[in-house]
mmCIF file of C-alpha atoms in Angstrom:
data_model
loop_
_atom_site.group_PDB
_atom_site.id
_atom_site.type_symbol
_atom_site.label_atom_id
_atom_site.label_comp_id
_atom_site.label_asym_id
_atom_site.label_seq_id
_atom_site.Cartn_x
_atom_site.Cartn_y
_atom_site.Cartn_z
ATOM 1 C CA UNK A 1 0.100 0.091 0.204
ATOM 2 C CA UNK A 2 1.701 3.111 -1.262
ATOM 3 C CA UNK A 3 1.151 6.390 0.395
ATOM 4 C CA UNK A 4 0.282 9.118 -2.235
ATOM 5 C CA UNK A 5 1.852 11.769 -0.380
ATOM 6 C CA UNK A 6 4.962 9.917 0.724
ATOM 7 C CA UNK A 7 7.351 12.762 1.317
ATOM 8 C CA UNK A 8 10.516 12.947 3.497
ATOM 9 C CA UNK A 9 10.862 12.313 7.101
ATOM 10 C CA UNK A 10 9.131 14.328 9.773
ATOM 11 C CA UNK A 11 11.952 16.414 10.970
ATOM 12 C CA UNK A 12 11.272 19.366 8.316
ATOM 13 C CA UNK A 13 11.003 21.981 10.775
ATOM 14 C CA UNK A 14 12.946 25.121 9.749
ATOM 15 C CA UNK A 15 16.162 25.823 11.435
ATOM 16 C CA UNK A 16 15.182 26.880 15.128
ATOM 17 C CA UNK A 17 17.970 27.644 17.754
ATOM 18 C CA UNK A 18 17.419 24.651 20.147
ATOM 19 C CA UNK A 19 18.858 23.524 23.213
ATOM 20 C CA UNK A 20 18.096 19.685 22.883
ATOM 21 C CA UNK A 21 19.317 18.972 19.480
ATOM 22 C CA UNK A 22 22.287 21.432 19.172
ATOM 23 C CA UNK A 23 25.337 19.800 17.964
ATOM 24 C CA UNK A 24 23.867 16.447 18.140
ATOM 25 C CA UNK A 25 25.588 15.495 14.727
ATOM 26 C CA UNK A 26 28.878 16.980 15.732
ATOM 27 C CA UNK A 27 29.421 15.395 19.170
ATOM 28 C CA UNK A 28 30.990 12.018 19.297
ATOM 29 C CA UNK A 29 29.054 9.946 21.814
ATOM 30 C CA UNK A 30 31.476 8.878 24.315
ATOM 31 C CA UNK A 31 31.024 6.427 27.359
ATOM 32 C CA UNK A 32 34.071 7.191 29.061
ATOM 33 C CA UNK A 33 33.192 10.656 30.426
ATOM 34 C CA UNK A 34 31.588 10.810 33.911
ATOM 35 C CA UNK A 35 28.776 12.841 32.820
ATOM 36 C CA UNK A 36 26.100 10.642 34.360
ATOM 37 C CA UNK A 37 27.493 10.705 37.652
ATOM 38 C CA UNK A 38 28.799 14.141 38.193
ATOM 39 C CA UNK A 39 26.130 15.851 36.639
ATOM 40 C CA UNK A 40 23.109 14.038 38.165
ATOM 41 C CA UNK A 41 24.107 14.605 41.614
ATOM 42 C CA UNK A 42 21.983 17.693 42.112
ATOM 43 C CA UNK A 43 18.991 16.481 40.183
ATOM 44 C CA UNK A 44 17.397 14.730 43.015
ATOM 45 C CA UNK A 45 14.725 13.344 40.824
ATOM 46 C CA UNK A 46 13.224 10.380 42.467
ATOM 47 C CA UNK A 47 11.544 8.271 39.767
ATOM 48 C CA UNK A 48 14.030 8.514 36.951
ATOM 49 C CA UNK A 49 15.243 4.809 36.921
ATOM 50 C CA UNK A 50 16.986 4.802 33.724
ATOM 51 C CA UNK A 51 18.618 8.287 33.533
ATOM 52 C CA UNK A 52 21.921 6.824 34.154
ATOM 53 C CA UNK A 53 21.690 4.514 31.120
ATOM 54 C CA UNK A 54 21.661 7.614 28.855
ATOM 55 C CA UNK A 55 24.519 8.292 26.589
ATOM 56 C CA UNK A 56 27.420 10.159 28.231
ATOM 57 C CA UNK A 57 29.437 13.019 27.453
ATOM 58 C CA UNK A 58 27.168 14.079 24.259
ATOM 59 C CA UNK A 59 26.379 17.463 25.826
ATOM 60 C CA UNK A 60 29.431 18.734 27.366
ATOM 61 C CA UNK A 61 30.356 20.659 24.448
ATOM 62 C CA UNK A 62 26.979 22.384 24.604
ATOM 63 C CA UNK A 63 27.219 23.379 28.381
ATOM 64 C CA UNK A 64 30.593 25.148 27.575
ATOM 65 C CA UNK A 65 29.464 26.604 24.324
ATOM 66 C CA UNK A 66 26.480 28.443 25.641
ATOM 67 C CA UNK A 67 27.001 32.022 26.200
ATOM 68 C CA UNK A 68 23.939 32.645 28.042
ATOM 69 C CA UNK A 69 23.533 33.308 31.790
ATOM 70 C CA UNK A 70 21.439 30.226 32.476
ATOM 71 C CA UNK A 71 23.359 26.810 33.235
ATOM 72 C CA UNK A 72 21.685 24.325 31.180
ATOM 73 C CA UNK A 73 21.858 20.667 31.815
ATOM 74 C CA UNK A 74 20.724 18.612 29.112
ATOM 75 C CA UNK A 75 20.012 15.120 30.233
ATOM 76 C CA UNK A 76 18.635 13.235 27.451
ATOM 77 C CA UNK A 77 19.864 13.263 23.917
ATOM 78 C CA UNK A 78 17.443 13.271 20.937
ATOM 79 C CA UNK A 79 19.330 11.122 18.670
ATOM 80 C CA UNK A 80 22.236 8.721 18.510
ATOM 81 C CA UNK A 81 23.254 5.696 17.031
ATOM 82 C CA UNK A 82 22.326 3.257 19.579
ATOM 83 C CA UNK A 83 19.069 4.987 20.435
ATOM 84 C CA UNK A 84 16.857 2.497 18.853
ATOM 85 C CA UNK A 85 18.285 -0.440 20.947
ATOM 86 C CA UNK A 86 17.794 1.152 24.062
ATOM 87 C CA UNK A 87 14.215 1.125 25.755
ATOM 88 C CA UNK A 88 12.982 4.588 26.213
ATOM 89 C CA UNK A 89 11.998 5.041 29.810
ATOM 90 C CA UNK A 90 8.504 6.240 30.233
ATOM 91 C CA UNK A 91 9.229 9.403 31.748
ATOM 92 C CA UNK A 92 12.408 11.249 32.046
ATOM 93 C CA UNK A 93 13.958 14.619 32.388
ATOM 94 C CA UNK A 94 14.770 15.961 28.955
ATOM 95 C CA UNK A 95 16.258 19.391 29.780
ATOM 96 C CA UNK A 96 17.082 21.152 32.964
ATOM 97 C CA UNK A 97 17.769 24.962 33.250
ATOM 98 C CA UNK A 98 18.834 26.936 36.095
ATOM 99 C CA UNK A 99 17.828 30.580 35.985
ATOM 100 C CA UNK A 100 20.083 33.286 37.154
ATOM 101 C CA UNK A 101 17.966 33.555 40.145
ATOM 102 C CA UNK A 102 18.296 30.127 41.212
ATOM 103 C CA UNK A 103 14.847 28.673 40.070
ATOM 104 C CA UNK A 104 15.386 25.379 38.452
ATOM 105 C CA UNK A 105 13.116 24.562 35.414
ATOM 106 C CA UNK A 106 12.924 20.862 34.201
ATOM 107 C CA UNK A 107 11.293 19.807 31.070
ATOM 108 C CA UNK A 108 9.780 16.293 31.654
ATOM 109 C CA UNK A 109 8.916 13.836 28.756
ATOM 110 C CA UNK A 110 6.455 11.207 29.311
ATOM 111 C CA UNK A 111 4.642 8.758 27.312
ATOM 112 C CA UNK A 112 2.521 7.368 30.093
ATOM 113 C CA UNK A 113 -0.325 9.439 28.732
ATOM 114 C CA UNK A 114 -1.433 10.902 32.055
ATOM 115 C CA UNK A 115 -2.892 14.145 30.948
ATOM 116 C CA UNK A 116 -5.309 16.249 32.876
ATOM 117 C CA UNK A 117 -8.015 17.219 30.182
ATOM 118 C CA UNK A 118 -8.472 20.716 31.577
ATOM 119 C CA UNK A 119 -4.593 21.320 31.299
ATOM 120 C CA UNK A 120 -5.078 19.958 27.621
ATOM 121 C CA UNK A 121 -7.924 22.370 26.813
ATOM 122 C CA UNK A 122 -5.997 25.117 28.229
ATOM 123 C CA UNK A 123 -2.939 24.192 26.018
ATOM 124 C CA UNK A 124 -5.014 24.091 22.995
ATOM 125 C CA UNK A 125 -6.629 27.460 23.746
ATOM 126 C CA UNK A 126 -3.090 28.908 23.931
ATOM 127 C CA UNK A 127 -1.988 27.613 20.529
ATOM 128 C CA UNK A 128 -5.408 28.833 19.277
ATOM 129 C CA UNK A 129 -7.058 25.667 18.341
ATOM 130 C CA UNK A 130 -10.809 25.441 18.152
ATOM 131 C CA UNK A 131 -12.532 24.529 21.470
ATOM 132 C CA UNK A 132 -13.464 20.790 21.573
ATOM 133 C CA UNK A 133 -15.716 19.261 24.094
ATOM 134 C CA UNK A 134 -14.015 18.015 27.123
ATOM 135 C CA UNK A 135 -15.485 14.535 27.058
ATOM 136 C CA UNK A 136 -14.513 13.996 23.663
ATOM 137 C CA UNK A 137 -10.769 15.112 24.401
ATOM 138 C CA UNK A 138 -10.837 12.694 27.358
ATOM 139 C CA UNK A 139 -12.213 10.008 24.942
ATOM 140 C CA UNK A 140 -9.580 10.715 22.169
ATOM 141 C CA UNK A 141 -6.792 10.466 24.725
ATOM 142 C CA UNK A 142 -8.127 7.252 26.089
ATOM 143 C CA UNK A 143 -8.258 5.826 22.662
ATOM 144 C CA UNK A 144 -5.014 6.732 21.585
ATOM 145 C CA UNK A 145 -2.256 4.206 21.600
ATOM 146 C CA UNK A 146 0.384 6.629 22.830
ATOM 147 C CA UNK A 147 -0.043 10.035 24.445
ATOM 148 C CA UNK A 148 3.415 11.845 24.801
ATOM 149 C CA UNK A 149 3.591 14.869 27.022
ATOM 150 C CA UNK A 150 6.173 17.489 27.940
ATOM 151 C CA UNK A 151 5.766 19.274 31.404
ATOM 152 C CA UNK A 152 7.689 22.019 32.849
ATOM 153 C CA UNK A 153 8.519 21.882 36.557
ATOM 154 C CA UNK A 154 9.811 24.990 38.155
ATOM 155 C CA UNK A 155 11.027 24.962 41.632
ATOM 156 C CA UNK A 156 13.818 26.820 43.665
ATOM 157 C CA UNK A 157 16.851 24.864 44.559
ATOM 158 C CA UNK A 158 16.305 22.561 47.314
ATOM 159 C CA UNK A 159 12.712 22.764 47.138
ATOM 160 C CA UNK A 160 11.708 20.317 44.660
ATOM 161 C CA UNK A 161 8.689 19.223 46.498
ATOM 162 C CA UNK A 162 7.175 22.505 45.961
ATOM 163 C CA UNK A 163 7.580 22.095 42.229
ATOM 164 C CA UNK A 164 5.012 23.977 39.835
ATOM 165 C CA UNK A 165 4.041 21.489 37.076
ATOM 166 C CA UNK A 166 2.656 22.635 33.861
ATOM 167 C CA UNK A 167 1.556 21.118 30.714
ATOM 168 C CA UNK A 168 3.672 22.585 27.781
ATOM 169 C CA UNK A 169 3.482 19.953 25.042
ATOM 170 C CA UNK A 170 1.534 16.879 23.920
ATOM 171 C CA UNK A 171 1.669 14.711 20.861
ATOM 172 C CA UNK A 172 -0.624 11.555 20.545
ATOM 173 C CA UNK A 173 -0.728 8.612 18.184
ATOM 174 C CA UNK A 174 -3.564 6.312 17.438
ATOM 175 C CA UNK A 175 -2.644 2.919 16.106
ATOM 176 C CA UNK A 176 -3.848 -0.702 15.367
ATOM 177 C CA UNK A 177 -1.194 -1.970 17.595
ATOM 178 C CA UNK A 178 0.459 -3.877 14.928
ATOM 179 C CA UNK A 179 0.942 -2.354 11.704
ATOM 180 C CA UNK A 180 0.057 1.431 11.463
ATOM 181 C CA UNK A 181 0.213 4.419 13.659
ATOM 182 C CA UNK A 182 -0.914 8.031 12.924
ATOM 183 C CA UNK A 183 0.157 10.875 14.862
ATOM 184 C CA UNK A 184 -2.288 13.638 15.808
ATOM 185 C CA UNK A 185 -2.490 16.816 17.738
ATOM 186 C CA UNK A 186 1.184 17.945 17.946
ATOM 187 C CA UNK A 187 1.292 20.972 20.188
ATOM 188 C CA UNK A 188 3.756 23.030 22.350
ATOM 189 C CA UNK A 189 2.889 26.031 24.320
ATOM 190 C CA UNK A 190 3.861 29.218 22.485
ATOM 191 C CA UNK A 191 6.063 30.261 25.485
ATOM 192 C CA UNK A 192 8.182 27.126 25.032
ATOM 193 C CA UNK A 193 8.311 27.364 21.308
ATOM 194 C CA UNK A 194 11.512 27.617 19.261
ATOM 195 C CA UNK A 195 13.308 25.268 21.553
ATOM 196 C CA UNK A 196 13.121 22.219 19.540
ATOM 197 C CA UNK A 197 10.462 20.628 21.978
ATOM 198 C CA UNK A 198 8.038 19.852 19.101
ATOM 199 C CA UNK A 199 10.988 17.976 17.420
ATOM 200 C CA UNK A 200 11.774 16.175 20.562
ATOM 201 C CA UNK A 201 8.089 15.247 21.251
ATOM 202 C CA UNK A 202 8.009 13.658 17.722
ATOM 203 C CA UNK A 203 11.251 11.988 17.755
ATOM 204 C CA UNK A 204 10.387 10.299 21.098
ATOM 205 C CA UNK A 205 6.976 9.433 20.001
ATOM 206 C CA UNK A 206 8.386 7.566 16.928
ATOM 207 C CA UNK A 207 11.234 6.183 18.690
ATOM 208 C CA UNK A 208 8.550 4.533 21.058
ATOM 209 C CA UNK A 209 6.339 3.235 18.291
ATOM 210 C CA UNK A 210 9.191 1.683 16.285
ATOM 211 C CA UNK A 211 10.327 0.155 19.596
ATOM 212 C CA UNK A 212 6.994 -1.539 19.746
ATOM 213 C CA UNK A 213 7.491 -2.662 16.207
ATOM 214 C CA UNK A 214 4.885 -0.469 14.411
ATOM 215 C CA UNK A 215 6.336 -0.019 11.287
ATOM 216 C CA UNK A 216 3.970 2.422 9.307
ATOM 217 C CA UNK A 217 3.847 5.854 10.988
ATOM 218 C CA UNK A 218 2.018 8.662 9.394
ATOM 219 C CA UNK A 219 0.825 12.056 9.951
ATOM 220 C CA UNK A 220 -0.906 14.952 8.200
ATOM 221 C CA UNK A 221 0.580 18.162 7.803
ATOM 222 C CA UNK A 222 -0.032 21.428 6.303
ATOM 223 C CA UNK A 223 2.233 22.891 3.958
ATOM 224 C CA UNK A 224 3.607 25.525 6.211
ATOM 225 C CA UNK A 225 4.415 22.970 8.919
ATOM 226 C CA UNK A 226 3.205 25.673 11.473
ATOM 227 C CA UNK A 227 0.013 23.836 12.178
ATOM 228 C CA UNK A 228 1.055 20.177 12.261
ATOM 229 C CA UNK A 229 -2.331 18.490 12.187
ATOM 230 C CA UNK A 230 -5.837 19.049 11.165
ATOM 231 C CA UNK A 231 -7.842 20.526 13.953
ATOM 232 C CA UNK A 232 -10.975 18.926 13.695
ATOM 233 C CA UNK B 1 -25.953 -1.047 -3.592
ATOM 234 C CA UNK B 2 -28.352 -1.940 -0.852
ATOM 235 C CA UNK B 3 -28.078 -4.213 1.783
ATOM 236 C CA UNK B 4 -31.058 -6.336 0.291
ATOM 237 C CA UNK B 5 -29.549 -6.208 -3.027
ATOM 238 C CA UNK B 6 -26.426 -7.625 -1.623
ATOM 239 C CA UNK B 7 -28.298 -10.329 0.107
ATOM 240 C CA UNK B 8 -30.235 -11.272 -3.044
ATOM 241 C CA UNK B 9 -27.064 -11.798 -4.817
ATOM 242 C CA UNK B 10 -25.901 -14.262 -1.922
ATOM 243 C CA UNK B 11 -23.687 -11.752 -0.215
ATOM 244 C CA UNK B 12 -23.583 -11.292 3.655
ATOM 245 C CA UNK B 13 -22.309 -8.291 5.270
ATOM 246 C CA UNK B 14 -20.354 -8.348 8.588
ATOM 247 C CA UNK B 15 -19.273 -5.761 11.148
ATOM 248 C CA UNK B 16 -17.180 -7.759 13.496
ATOM 249 C CA UNK B 17 -14.298 -10.313 13.307
ATOM 250 C CA UNK B 18 -16.251 -12.879 14.433
ATOM 251 C CA UNK B 19 -16.042 -15.927 11.869
ATOM 252 C CA UNK B 20 -13.684 -13.921 9.837
ATOM 253 C CA UNK B 21 -11.074 -16.361 8.397
ATOM 254 C CA UNK B 22 -7.863 -14.510 8.834
ATOM 255 C CA UNK B 23 -5.852 -16.831 6.626
ATOM 256 C CA UNK B 24 -8.222 -16.032 3.593
ATOM 257 C CA UNK B 25 -8.044 -12.348 4.307
ATOM 258 C CA UNK B 26 -4.393 -12.459 4.435
ATOM 259 C CA UNK B 27 -4.448 -14.382 0.848
ATOM 260 C CA UNK B 28 -6.600 -11.621 -0.451
ATOM 261 C CA UNK B 29 -4.171 -9.016 0.841
ATOM 262 C CA UNK B 30 -1.348 -10.874 -1.163
ATOM 263 C CA UNK B 31 -3.645 -11.282 -4.247
ATOM 264 C CA UNK B 32 -4.073 -7.519 -4.668
ATOM 265 C CA UNK B 33 -0.354 -6.976 -4.055
ATOM 266 C CA UNK B 34 0.026 -6.230 -0.112
ATOM 267 C CA UNK B 35 3.070 -7.628 1.773
ATOM 268 C CA UNK B 36 2.468 -11.101 3.256
ATOM 269 C CA UNK B 37 1.661 -10.284 6.941
ATOM 270 C CA UNK B 38 1.941 -12.449 10.111
ATOM 271 C CA UNK B 39 -1.555 -13.882 11.097
ATOM 272 C CA UNK B 40 -0.961 -13.109 14.749
ATOM 273 C CA UNK B 41 -0.285 -9.587 13.926
ATOM 274 C CA UNK B 42 -3.214 -9.321 11.832
ATOM 275 C CA UNK B 43 -5.254 -10.488 14.489
ATOM 276 C CA UNK B 44 -3.928 -7.835 16.803
ATOM 277 C CA UNK B 45 -4.510 -5.147 14.328
ATOM 278 C CA UNK B 46 -8.050 -6.298 13.931
ATOM 279 C CA UNK B 47 -8.658 -6.496 17.714
ATOM 280 C CA UNK B 48 -7.533 -2.931 17.803
ATOM 281 C CA UNK B 49 -9.523 -1.547 14.918
ATOM 282 C CA UNK B 50 -12.490 0.834 15.586
ATOM 283 C CA UNK B 51 -14.596 -0.270 12.705
ATOM 284 C CA UNK B 52 -14.572 -2.803 9.989
ATOM 285 C CA UNK B 53 -16.603 -4.328 7.316
ATOM 286 C CA UNK B 54 -16.370 -7.366 5.449
ATOM 287 C CA UNK B 55 -18.420 -9.230 3.017
ATOM 288 C CA UNK B 56 -18.575 -12.844 2.095
ATOM 289 C CA UNK B 57 -20.402 -15.030 -0.151
ATOM 290 C CA UNK B 58 -22.982 -17.508 1.345
ATOM 291 C CA UNK B 59 -21.298 -20.438 -0.281
ATOM 292 C CA UNK B 60 -17.670 -19.549 1.189
ATOM 293 C CA UNK B 61 -18.478 -18.588 4.785
ATOM 294 C CA UNK B 62 -15.888 -16.967 6.711
ATOM 295 C CA UNK B 63 -13.785 -16.263 3.622
ATOM 296 C CA UNK B 64 -14.055 -12.436 2.861
ATOM 297 C CA UNK B 65 -14.599 -11.035 -0.666
ATOM 298 C CA UNK B 66 -14.374 -7.478 0.324
ATOM 299 C CA UNK B 67 -12.930 -5.973 3.432
ATOM 300 C CA UNK B 68 -12.123 -2.468 4.835
ATOM 301 C CA UNK B 69 -11.201 -1.139 8.254
ATOM 302 C CA UNK B 70 -10.661 2.132 9.856
ATOM 303 C CA UNK B 71 -8.574 3.042 13.042
ATOM 304 C CA UNK B 72 -8.597 6.224 14.915
ATOM 305 C CA UNK B 73 -9.479 7.929 18.353
ATOM 306 C CA UNK B 74 -13.304 7.042 18.177
ATOM 307 C CA UNK B 75 -14.211 10.700 18.290
ATOM 308 C CA UNK B 76 -12.167 12.920 16.012
ATOM 309 C CA UNK B 77 -10.176 11.186 13.467
ATOM 310 C CA UNK B 78 -10.356 7.958 11.554
ATOM 311 C CA UNK B 79 -7.812 6.478 8.867
ATOM 312 C CA UNK B 80 -9.107 3.751 6.632
ATOM 313 C CA UNK B 81 -6.716 0.863 5.714
ATOM 314 C CA UNK B 82 -6.647 -2.169 4.061
ATOM 315 C CA UNK B 83 -9.543 -1.699 1.567
ATOM 316 C CA UNK B 84 -9.561 -4.956 -0.562
ATOM 317 C CA UNK B 85 -11.794 -6.782 -2.876
ATOM 318 C CA UNK B 86 -10.933 -10.475 -4.145
ATOM 319 C CA UNK B 87 -9.876 -10.005 -7.699
ATOM 320 C CA UNK B 88 -12.638 -12.565 -8.580
ATOM 321 C CA UNK B 89 -15.346 -10.489 -7.206
ATOM 322 C CA UNK B 90 -14.171 -6.996 -8.552
ATOM 323 C CA UNK B 91 -16.037 -4.800 -10.808
ATOM 324 C CA UNK B 92 -19.573 -5.455 -9.074
ATOM 325 C CA UNK B 93 -19.494 -2.815 -6.703
ATOM 326 C CA UNK B 94 -18.339 -4.699 -3.489
ATOM 327 C CA UNK B 95 -15.596 -2.173 -2.768
ATOM 328 C CA UNK B 96 -18.156 0.649 -2.910
ATOM 329 C CA UNK B 97 -20.553 -1.206 -0.606
ATOM 330 C CA UNK B 98 -17.954 -1.723 1.958
ATOM 331 C CA UNK B 99 -16.595 1.807 1.845
ATOM 332 C CA UNK B 100 -20.049 3.617 1.701
ATOM 333 C CA UNK B 101 -20.988 1.623 4.979
ATOM 334 C CA UNK B 102 -17.566 2.112 6.656
ATOM 335 C CA UNK B 103 -17.756 5.763 6.211
ATOM 336 C CA UNK B 104 -21.386 6.113 7.222
ATOM 337 C CA UNK B 105 -20.717 3.995 10.466
ATOM 338 C CA UNK B 106 -17.913 6.440 11.253
ATOM 339 C CA UNK B 107 -19.930 9.656 10.499
ATOM 340 C CA UNK B 108 -22.646 8.201 12.796
ATOM 341 C CA UNK B 109 -20.050 7.891 15.502
ATOM 342 C CA UNK B 110 -19.535 11.554 15.197
ATOM 343 C CA UNK B 111 -16.198 11.125 13.350
ATOM 344 C CA UNK B 112 -15.844 13.920 10.973
ATOM 345 C CA UNK B 113 -12.030 13.555 9.871
ATOM 346 C CA UNK B 114 -11.802 10.631 7.854
ATOM 347 C CA UNK B 115 -8.599 10.011 6.014
ATOM 348 C CA UNK B 116 -7.094 7.441 3.911
ATOM 349 C CA UNK B 117 -3.786 6.704 1.901
ATOM 350 C CA UNK B 118 -4.186 6.096 -1.599
ATOM 351 C CA UNK B 119 -2.274 4.783 -4.603
ATOM 352 C CA UNK B 120 -2.619 7.210 -7.620
ATOM 353 C CA UNK B 121 -4.347 4.583 -9.607
ATOM 354 C CA UNK B 122 -7.414 4.240 -7.330
ATOM 355 C CA UNK B 123 -8.006 7.901 -6.686
ATOM 356 C CA UNK B 124 -10.822 7.351 -9.064
ATOM 357 C CA UNK B 125 -12.445 4.852 -6.732
ATOM 358 C CA UNK B 126 -12.352 7.054 -3.700
ATOM 359 C CA UNK B 127 -13.534 10.485 -5.198
ATOM 360 C CA UNK B 128 -16.925 9.552 -5.822
ATOM 361 C CA UNK B 129 -17.282 8.339 -2.314
ATOM 362 C CA UNK B 130 -16.386 11.959 -1.321
ATOM 363 C CA UNK B 131 -12.767 11.857 -0.726
ATOM 364 C CA UNK B 132 -10.837 14.985 -1.564
ATOM 365 C CA UNK B 133 -7.142 15.093 -2.227
ATOM 366 C CA UNK B 134 -5.045 17.260 -0.022
ATOM 367 C CA UNK B 135 -7.684 19.573 1.368
ATOM 368 C CA UNK B 136 -6.494 22.929 2.454
ATOM 369 C CA UNK B 137 -2.919 21.846 1.218
ATOM 370 C CA UNK B 138 -2.792 19.332 3.975
ATOM 371 C CA UNK B 139 -0.397 16.393 2.917
ATOM 372 C CA UNK B 140 -0.010 12.922 4.466
ATOM 373 C CA UNK B 141 3.451 12.153 5.409
ATOM 374 C CA UNK B 142 4.918 8.694 6.378
ATOM 375 C CA UNK B 143 7.940 8.322 8.497
ATOM 376 C CA UNK B 144 10.769 6.787 6.534
ATOM 377 C CA UNK B 145 13.626 4.795 8.401
ATOM 378 C CA UNK B 146 15.812 4.671 5.218
ATOM 379 C CA UNK B 147 16.888 8.270 6.123
ATOM 380 C CA UNK B 148 18.474 7.037 9.136
ATOM 381 C CA UNK B 149 20.744 4.305 7.391
ATOM 382 C CA UNK B 150 24.341 4.714 8.446
#
């Protein structure tokens, strides 16, 4: 079954300055740098069982290369050669930034699908999508094979228990669990756009689908790529 | 082509996979050019399909002569896959019969965004059923792993 609209891969976004995917092609993945141990020290994130398995050293050069005042700790790499072999954890910290005032913001990716429909509706409002009934949104999420989310957690150093958690991105895929999957409703909060988060959402979603052996992944996009999905 | 007309010609219509012979379904897929697929995977796919329609001839119960299914989220979107008619039974309107009913079933569920991927040579089959190519410039895209080959 051929697709009439078979085009190139989905990473067709225009060149945006990104934190997460910067230099991913230039860096040599190295397993010898002590990255996981030294830098995870102050993370204190409790339920990230697989963080220490992630590729080492990848982002050392990014940290040093960044001229901003923020200290940016990038924990996960979006693409690497061994990526497809390692199982993707259900939830992990994607990016961690320390603001000059000491507050820490973490961007957390999750494929667990735990989304509050009210949060989702608020996010849809923010990106300007037409309102859809909450019950239908809930049903759509429930009937989706994978719901990937990005949450932002903000807290002052040492006060992780008081973190303020906000939904800032989502992408979902429906599937027959065997052959085909279709990606719908990709959205990123405008306040967090331009950082490559949408790209990461899709990449992680695809990776999860591929690891579950779903070979045919499709989506519908408009020509500008600004709206990535038809908003029914 | 109405239900009564189908029945009078000896065809039965089904909306569930009960009694559907998957081996026969798979052989029809292969006969129209689909790749050979694992029966157990087909079983999983059909169990996780929102809507499906198949037609059998009463003389060959369980063996489908026409088939179509749709996956989706059950409320907003649906994609139609695997539309096939046994080559021996093509040309008498069975494909149209399954498609019309599948689309109606989806619309009745309130699903208004119905899409499918079509080979260029069968666009003429889908157009009279109400399908429009690339509405508003929206394009379907498929993930290609070839790009990542080292």
